[in-house]
XYZ file of C-alpha atoms in Angstrom:
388
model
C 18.627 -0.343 1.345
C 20.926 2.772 1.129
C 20.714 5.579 3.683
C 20.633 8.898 2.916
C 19.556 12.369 4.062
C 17.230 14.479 1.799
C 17.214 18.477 2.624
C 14.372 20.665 1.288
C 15.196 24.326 1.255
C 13.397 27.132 -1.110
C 16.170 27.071 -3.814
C 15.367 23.335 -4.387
C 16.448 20.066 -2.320
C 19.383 18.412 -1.742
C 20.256 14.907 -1.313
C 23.621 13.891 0.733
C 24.895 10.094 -0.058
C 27.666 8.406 1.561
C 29.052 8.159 -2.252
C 32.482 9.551 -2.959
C 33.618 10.337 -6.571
C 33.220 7.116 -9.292
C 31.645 4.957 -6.442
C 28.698 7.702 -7.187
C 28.555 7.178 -10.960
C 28.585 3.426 -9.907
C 25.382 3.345 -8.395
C 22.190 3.589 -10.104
C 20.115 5.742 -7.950
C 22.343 8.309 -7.647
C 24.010 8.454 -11.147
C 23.195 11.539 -13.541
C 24.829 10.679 -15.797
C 25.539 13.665 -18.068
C 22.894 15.737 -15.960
C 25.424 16.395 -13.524
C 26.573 20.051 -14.158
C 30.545 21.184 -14.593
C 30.152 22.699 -10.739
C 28.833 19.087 -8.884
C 31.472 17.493 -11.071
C 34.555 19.621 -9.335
C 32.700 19.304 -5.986
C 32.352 15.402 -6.103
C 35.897 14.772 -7.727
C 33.973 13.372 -10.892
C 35.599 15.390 -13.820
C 37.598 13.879 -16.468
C 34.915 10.446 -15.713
C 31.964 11.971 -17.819
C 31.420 13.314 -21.242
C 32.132 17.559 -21.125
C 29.102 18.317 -22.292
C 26.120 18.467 -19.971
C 22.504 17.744 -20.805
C 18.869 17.801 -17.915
C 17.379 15.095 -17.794
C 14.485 15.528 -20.491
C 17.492 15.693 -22.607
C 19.114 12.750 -21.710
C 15.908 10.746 -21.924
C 14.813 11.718 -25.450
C 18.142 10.430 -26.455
C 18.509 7.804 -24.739
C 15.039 6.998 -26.056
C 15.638 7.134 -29.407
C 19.127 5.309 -29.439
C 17.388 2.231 -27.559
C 14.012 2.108 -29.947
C 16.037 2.437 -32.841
C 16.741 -1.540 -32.742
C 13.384 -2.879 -33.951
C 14.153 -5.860 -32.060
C 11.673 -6.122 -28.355
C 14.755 -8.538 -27.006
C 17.208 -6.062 -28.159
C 15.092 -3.205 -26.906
C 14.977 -4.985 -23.373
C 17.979 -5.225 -23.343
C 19.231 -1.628 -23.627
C 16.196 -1.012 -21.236
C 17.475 -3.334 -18.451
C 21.314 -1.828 -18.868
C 20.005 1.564 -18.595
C 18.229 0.612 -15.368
C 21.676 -0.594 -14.050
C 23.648 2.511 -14.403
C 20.945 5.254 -14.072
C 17.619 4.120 -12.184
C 16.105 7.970 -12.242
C 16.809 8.344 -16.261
C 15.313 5.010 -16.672
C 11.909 5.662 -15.084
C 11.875 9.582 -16.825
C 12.152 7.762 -19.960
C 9.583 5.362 -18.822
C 7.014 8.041 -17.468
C 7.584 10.033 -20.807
C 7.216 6.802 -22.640
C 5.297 4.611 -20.807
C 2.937 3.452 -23.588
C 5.772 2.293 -25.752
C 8.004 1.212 -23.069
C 6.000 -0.699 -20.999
C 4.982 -3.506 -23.267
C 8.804 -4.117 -23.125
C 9.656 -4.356 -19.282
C 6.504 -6.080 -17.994
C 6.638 -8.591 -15.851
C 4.349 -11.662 -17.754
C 1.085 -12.631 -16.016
C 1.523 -16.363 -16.456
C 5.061 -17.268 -14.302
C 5.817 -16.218 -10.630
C 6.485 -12.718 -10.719
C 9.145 -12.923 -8.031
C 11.676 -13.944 -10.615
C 11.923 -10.706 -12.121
C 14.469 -9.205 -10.763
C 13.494 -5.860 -10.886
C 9.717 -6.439 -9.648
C 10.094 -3.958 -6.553
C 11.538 -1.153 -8.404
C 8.805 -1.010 -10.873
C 6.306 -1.870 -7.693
C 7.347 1.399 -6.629
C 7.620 3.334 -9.224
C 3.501 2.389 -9.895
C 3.210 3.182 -6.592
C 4.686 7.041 -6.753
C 1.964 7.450 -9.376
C -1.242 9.314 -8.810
C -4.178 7.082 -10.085
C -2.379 3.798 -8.750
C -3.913 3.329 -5.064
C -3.737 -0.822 -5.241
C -1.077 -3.347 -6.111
C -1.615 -7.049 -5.765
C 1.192 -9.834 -5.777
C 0.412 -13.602 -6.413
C 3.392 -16.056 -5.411
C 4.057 -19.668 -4.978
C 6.693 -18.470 -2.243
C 9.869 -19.991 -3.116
C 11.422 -16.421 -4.025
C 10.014 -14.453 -1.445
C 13.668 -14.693 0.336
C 14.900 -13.325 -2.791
C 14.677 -9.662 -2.083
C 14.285 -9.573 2.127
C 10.806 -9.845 3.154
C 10.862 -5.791 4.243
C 11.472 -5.219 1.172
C 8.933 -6.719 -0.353
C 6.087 -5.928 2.628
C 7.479 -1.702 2.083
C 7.580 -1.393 -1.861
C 4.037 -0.113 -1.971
C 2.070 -3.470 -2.851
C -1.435 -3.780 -0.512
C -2.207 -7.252 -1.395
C 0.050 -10.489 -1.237
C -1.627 -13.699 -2.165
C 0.282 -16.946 -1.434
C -0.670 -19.797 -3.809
C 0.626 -22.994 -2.108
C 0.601 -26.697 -0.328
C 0.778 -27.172 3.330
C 0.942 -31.085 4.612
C 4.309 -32.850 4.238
C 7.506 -32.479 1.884
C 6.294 -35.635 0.007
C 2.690 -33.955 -0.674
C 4.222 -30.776 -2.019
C 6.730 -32.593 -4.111
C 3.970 -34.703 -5.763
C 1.820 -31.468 -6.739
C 4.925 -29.279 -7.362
C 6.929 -31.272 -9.190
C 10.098 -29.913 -6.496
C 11.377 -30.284 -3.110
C 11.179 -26.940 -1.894
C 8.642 -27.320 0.842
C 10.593 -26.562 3.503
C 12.184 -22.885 1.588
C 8.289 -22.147 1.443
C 7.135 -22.764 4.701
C 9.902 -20.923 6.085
C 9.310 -17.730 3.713
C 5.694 -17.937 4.655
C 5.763 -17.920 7.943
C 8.925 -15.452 7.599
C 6.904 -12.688 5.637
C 3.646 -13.454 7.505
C 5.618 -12.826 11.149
C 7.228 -9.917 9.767
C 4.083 -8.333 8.219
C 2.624 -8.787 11.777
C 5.850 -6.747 13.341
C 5.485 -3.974 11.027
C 1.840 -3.511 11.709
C 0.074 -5.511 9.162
C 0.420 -3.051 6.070
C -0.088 -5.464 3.445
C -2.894 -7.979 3.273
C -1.779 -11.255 3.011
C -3.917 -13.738 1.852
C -3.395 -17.663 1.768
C -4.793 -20.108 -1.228
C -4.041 -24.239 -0.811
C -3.848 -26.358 -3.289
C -4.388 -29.332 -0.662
C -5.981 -32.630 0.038
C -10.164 -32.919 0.531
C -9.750 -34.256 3.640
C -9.018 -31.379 6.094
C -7.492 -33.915 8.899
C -4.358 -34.445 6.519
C -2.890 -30.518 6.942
C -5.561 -28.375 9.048
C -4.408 -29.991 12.243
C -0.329 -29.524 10.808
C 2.075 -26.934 13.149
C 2.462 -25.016 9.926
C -1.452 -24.589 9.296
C -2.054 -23.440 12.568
C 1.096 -20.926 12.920
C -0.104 -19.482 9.717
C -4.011 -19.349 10.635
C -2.881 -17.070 13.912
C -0.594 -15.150 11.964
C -2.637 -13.363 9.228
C -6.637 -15.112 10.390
C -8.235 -18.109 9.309
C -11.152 -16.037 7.310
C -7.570 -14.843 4.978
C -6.754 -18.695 3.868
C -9.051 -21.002 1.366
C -8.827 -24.160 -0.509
C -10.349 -25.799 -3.347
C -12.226 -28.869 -3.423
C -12.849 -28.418 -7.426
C -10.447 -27.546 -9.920
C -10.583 -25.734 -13.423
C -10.257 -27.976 -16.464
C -8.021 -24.934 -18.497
C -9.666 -26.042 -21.211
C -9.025 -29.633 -21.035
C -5.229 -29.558 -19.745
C -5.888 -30.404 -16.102
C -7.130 -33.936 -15.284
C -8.038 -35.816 -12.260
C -4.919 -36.985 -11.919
C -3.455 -33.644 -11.729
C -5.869 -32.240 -8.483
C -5.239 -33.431 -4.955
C -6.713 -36.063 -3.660
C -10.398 -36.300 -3.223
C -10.835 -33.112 -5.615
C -12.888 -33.255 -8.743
C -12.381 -31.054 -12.134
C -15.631 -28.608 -12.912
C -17.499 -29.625 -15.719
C -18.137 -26.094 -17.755
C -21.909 -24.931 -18.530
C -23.368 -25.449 -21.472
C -22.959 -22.291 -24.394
C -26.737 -21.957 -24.336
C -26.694 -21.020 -20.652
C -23.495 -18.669 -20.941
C -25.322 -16.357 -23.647
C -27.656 -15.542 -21.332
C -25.616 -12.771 -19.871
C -22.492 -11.753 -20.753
C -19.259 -12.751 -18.275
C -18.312 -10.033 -15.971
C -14.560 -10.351 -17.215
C -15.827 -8.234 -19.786
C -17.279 -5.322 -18.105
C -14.412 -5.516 -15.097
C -10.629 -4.277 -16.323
C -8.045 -4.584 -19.038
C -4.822 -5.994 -18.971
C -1.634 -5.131 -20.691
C 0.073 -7.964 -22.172
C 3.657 -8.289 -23.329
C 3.750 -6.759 -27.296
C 1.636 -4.214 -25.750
C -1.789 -6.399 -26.775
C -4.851 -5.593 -24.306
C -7.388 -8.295 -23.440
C -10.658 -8.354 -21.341
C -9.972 -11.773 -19.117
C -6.964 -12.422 -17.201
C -8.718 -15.357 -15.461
C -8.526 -17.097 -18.263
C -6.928 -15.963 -21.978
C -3.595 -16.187 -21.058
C -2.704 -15.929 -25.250
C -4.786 -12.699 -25.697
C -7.377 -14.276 -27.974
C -9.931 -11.623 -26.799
C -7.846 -8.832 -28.078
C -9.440 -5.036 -27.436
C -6.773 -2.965 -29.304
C -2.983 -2.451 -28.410
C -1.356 0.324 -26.425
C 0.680 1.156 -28.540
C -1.710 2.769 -30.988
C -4.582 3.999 -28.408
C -4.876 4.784 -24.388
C -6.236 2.719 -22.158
C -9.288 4.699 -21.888
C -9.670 4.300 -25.769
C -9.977 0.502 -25.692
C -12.328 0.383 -22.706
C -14.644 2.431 -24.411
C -13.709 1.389 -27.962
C -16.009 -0.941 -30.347
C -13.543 -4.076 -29.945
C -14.597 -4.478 -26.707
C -18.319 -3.521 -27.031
C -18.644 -6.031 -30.110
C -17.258 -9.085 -28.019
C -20.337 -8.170 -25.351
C -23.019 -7.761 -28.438
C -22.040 -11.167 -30.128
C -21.857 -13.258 -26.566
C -25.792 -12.482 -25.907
C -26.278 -14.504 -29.498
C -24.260 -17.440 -29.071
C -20.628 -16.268 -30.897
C -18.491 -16.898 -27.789
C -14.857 -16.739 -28.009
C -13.206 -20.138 -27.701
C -11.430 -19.683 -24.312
C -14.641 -19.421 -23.140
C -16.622 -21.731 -24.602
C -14.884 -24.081 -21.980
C -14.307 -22.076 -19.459
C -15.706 -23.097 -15.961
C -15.132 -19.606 -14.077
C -17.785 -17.704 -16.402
C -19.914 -15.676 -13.908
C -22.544 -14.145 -14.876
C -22.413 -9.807 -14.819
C -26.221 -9.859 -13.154
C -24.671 -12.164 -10.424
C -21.271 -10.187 -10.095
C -23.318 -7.195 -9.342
C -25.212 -8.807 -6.949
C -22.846 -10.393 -4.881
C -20.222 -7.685 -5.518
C -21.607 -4.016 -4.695
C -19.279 -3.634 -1.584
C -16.625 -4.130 -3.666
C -17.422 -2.320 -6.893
C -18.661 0.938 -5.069
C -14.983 0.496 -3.383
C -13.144 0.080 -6.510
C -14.939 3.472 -7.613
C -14.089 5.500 -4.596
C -10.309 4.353 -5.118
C -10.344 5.589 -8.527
C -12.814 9.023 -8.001
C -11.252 9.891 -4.822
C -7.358 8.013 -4.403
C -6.412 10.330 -1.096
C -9.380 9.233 0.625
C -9.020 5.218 -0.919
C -5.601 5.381 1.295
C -6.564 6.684 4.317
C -9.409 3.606 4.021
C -6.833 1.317 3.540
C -4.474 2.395 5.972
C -7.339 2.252 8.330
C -7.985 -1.350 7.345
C -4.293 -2.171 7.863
C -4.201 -0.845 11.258
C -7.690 -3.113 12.250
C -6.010 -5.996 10.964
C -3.294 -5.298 13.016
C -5.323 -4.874 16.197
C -7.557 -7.886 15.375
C -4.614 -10.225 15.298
C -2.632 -8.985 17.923
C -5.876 -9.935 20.354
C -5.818 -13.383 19.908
């Protein structure tokens, strides 16, 4: 990470770099661009290297804006997106923030896929982070990249959640579920991040999720297992012993050993009460599509409008949504969940789930309180582990 020193005075602040002339225009955080004016251009020995003419920053991003959109193409789009990020990180995200509805349906990161590949994941982690009415970010990995961009990195960017989706047992074991021999890259990033995360005073909850055998002997009683248990807490790592179908894709032979596949309940049970997928959150897909279940519809067949022609708030309170709740109580399900063995029922969510919902309302009603909470939480976890 670059070092600088930022100086606040009255008449604005100032930011010194250790950037001399066209190494400055070079480097994406610090590059302005045409937004530097004629005076910081003698004073940093960058004149002659720019175009004369000098333009703020809402300027710059209006253009830049409209030169990029004007290819109707998303790839081509991305594209000029991803090559504006590389030269001018601070235009980039003003044109996002200005933008954000049309711009983010072309640089998200897909839900399906490990995140970890995208290689600008932390900047946009942070970016969500610098914003208001964002108080939570939550990372799922299968570990292999979490070398990728220095495990500091990734614990400081601003996320408060990191899930680890994995096998722990031998290389064979992980090879046969995995399909790769990479078991000994993950169990070295896992117990790299989770050690680290303990150093820096547990700010981010990590939490663990096997994808092992039935019978425990075969990895509880591993050195791996048991470094990781004292690391982040046993009551932060499950395992399955039953598997989702996806509809018919997974088969026995697919689960570990000793597993079994859920069989789904019957429609005439489901239309009781509506799945709490649908009274719980959005999410944004890639052409800007919004769905009610990312459990599940990975294709967006329960599609609640698009965010490119109506807010968020719009589609959560808008008919698309309301009508898929109205036709569930009378049998019309969608097909992804006709199938579908994680439906819960809402009654049953709300039951077992006030804690949590109450929380999830105090993040978004009061966000400055929400992080002192979860700092708090953070520093217990920190003191619980370090008394073992």
């Amino acid at each position: 990470m670059e070092n600088f020193d930022l100086e606040r005075s009255p008449d604005g602040d100032l930011l010194r770099v250790a950037k001399p002339g066209p190494d400055l225009l070079r480097y994406p955080l610090y590059n302005k661009g045409t937004g530097f004016t004629h005076a910081e251009r003698r004073k940093l020995g960058i004149e002659g290297l720019l175009p004369a003419e000098y333009n703020d920053i809402d300027t710059q991003a209006e253009r830049i804006f409209k030169s990029i959109f004007y290819n109707r193409d998303d790839v081509g789009r991305n594209i000029g997106l991803a090559m504006l990020q590389d030269r001018n990180e601070v235009l980039f995200y003003k044109l996002l923030s200005q933008h954000i509805e049309e711009v983010m349906p072309i640089v998200y990161t897909p839900t399906v896929g490990d995140p970890l590949v995208d290689k600008n994941l932390l900047r946009k982690i942070r970016f969500a982070a610098s914003l208001p009415n964002i108080h939570t970010q939550f990372l799922f990995t299968n570990g292999i990249l979490l070398d990728r961009f220095g495990y500091d990195e990734i614990l400081t960017s601003g996320i408060t959640r990191l899930a680890l989706s994995t096998y722990v047992g031998t290389r064979d074991g992980y090879k046969r579920f995995y399909g790769t021999d990479k078991y000994d890259k993950v169990v070295a990033n896992l117990l790299g991040i989770c050690r680290r995360n303990r150093e820096l005073g547990s700010p981010v909850n990590i939490t663990l999720h096997l994808r092992v055998s039935r019978d425990e002997g075969q990895w509880r009683e591993t050195d791996t297992f048991k470094a990781l248990a004292e690391l982040i807490g046993e009551e932060n790592i499950d395992f399955l012993t039953s598997y989702d179908a996806w509809s018919g894709m997974i088969g026995g032979d697919d689960v570990p050993e000793g597993c079994s596949i859920v069989e789904p309940i019957p429609i005439e049970e489901k239309q009781k009460v509506p799945c709490f997928e649908l009274y719980r959150r959005l999410h944004v897909l890639s052409d800007g599509n919004v769905g009610a279940c990312v459990c599940m519809d990975m294709e967006g067949e329960i599609n609640v409008g698009n965010v490119n022609e109506q807010s968020l708030l719009e589609i959560w309170r808008g008919e698309k949504l309301k009508n898929y709740r109205r036709e569930w109580v009378k049998g019309n399900l969608p097909q992804v969940c006709q199938k579908c063995t994680r439906y819960t029922p809402l009654t049953e969510f709300i039951e077992e789930s006030r804690t949590r919902i109450l929380t999830d309302y105090i993040g978004r009603s009061f966000p400055r309180l929400f992080k002192w909470v979860l700092e708090f939480q953070a520093r217990r976890r920190a003191e619980n582990l370090d008394s073992f």
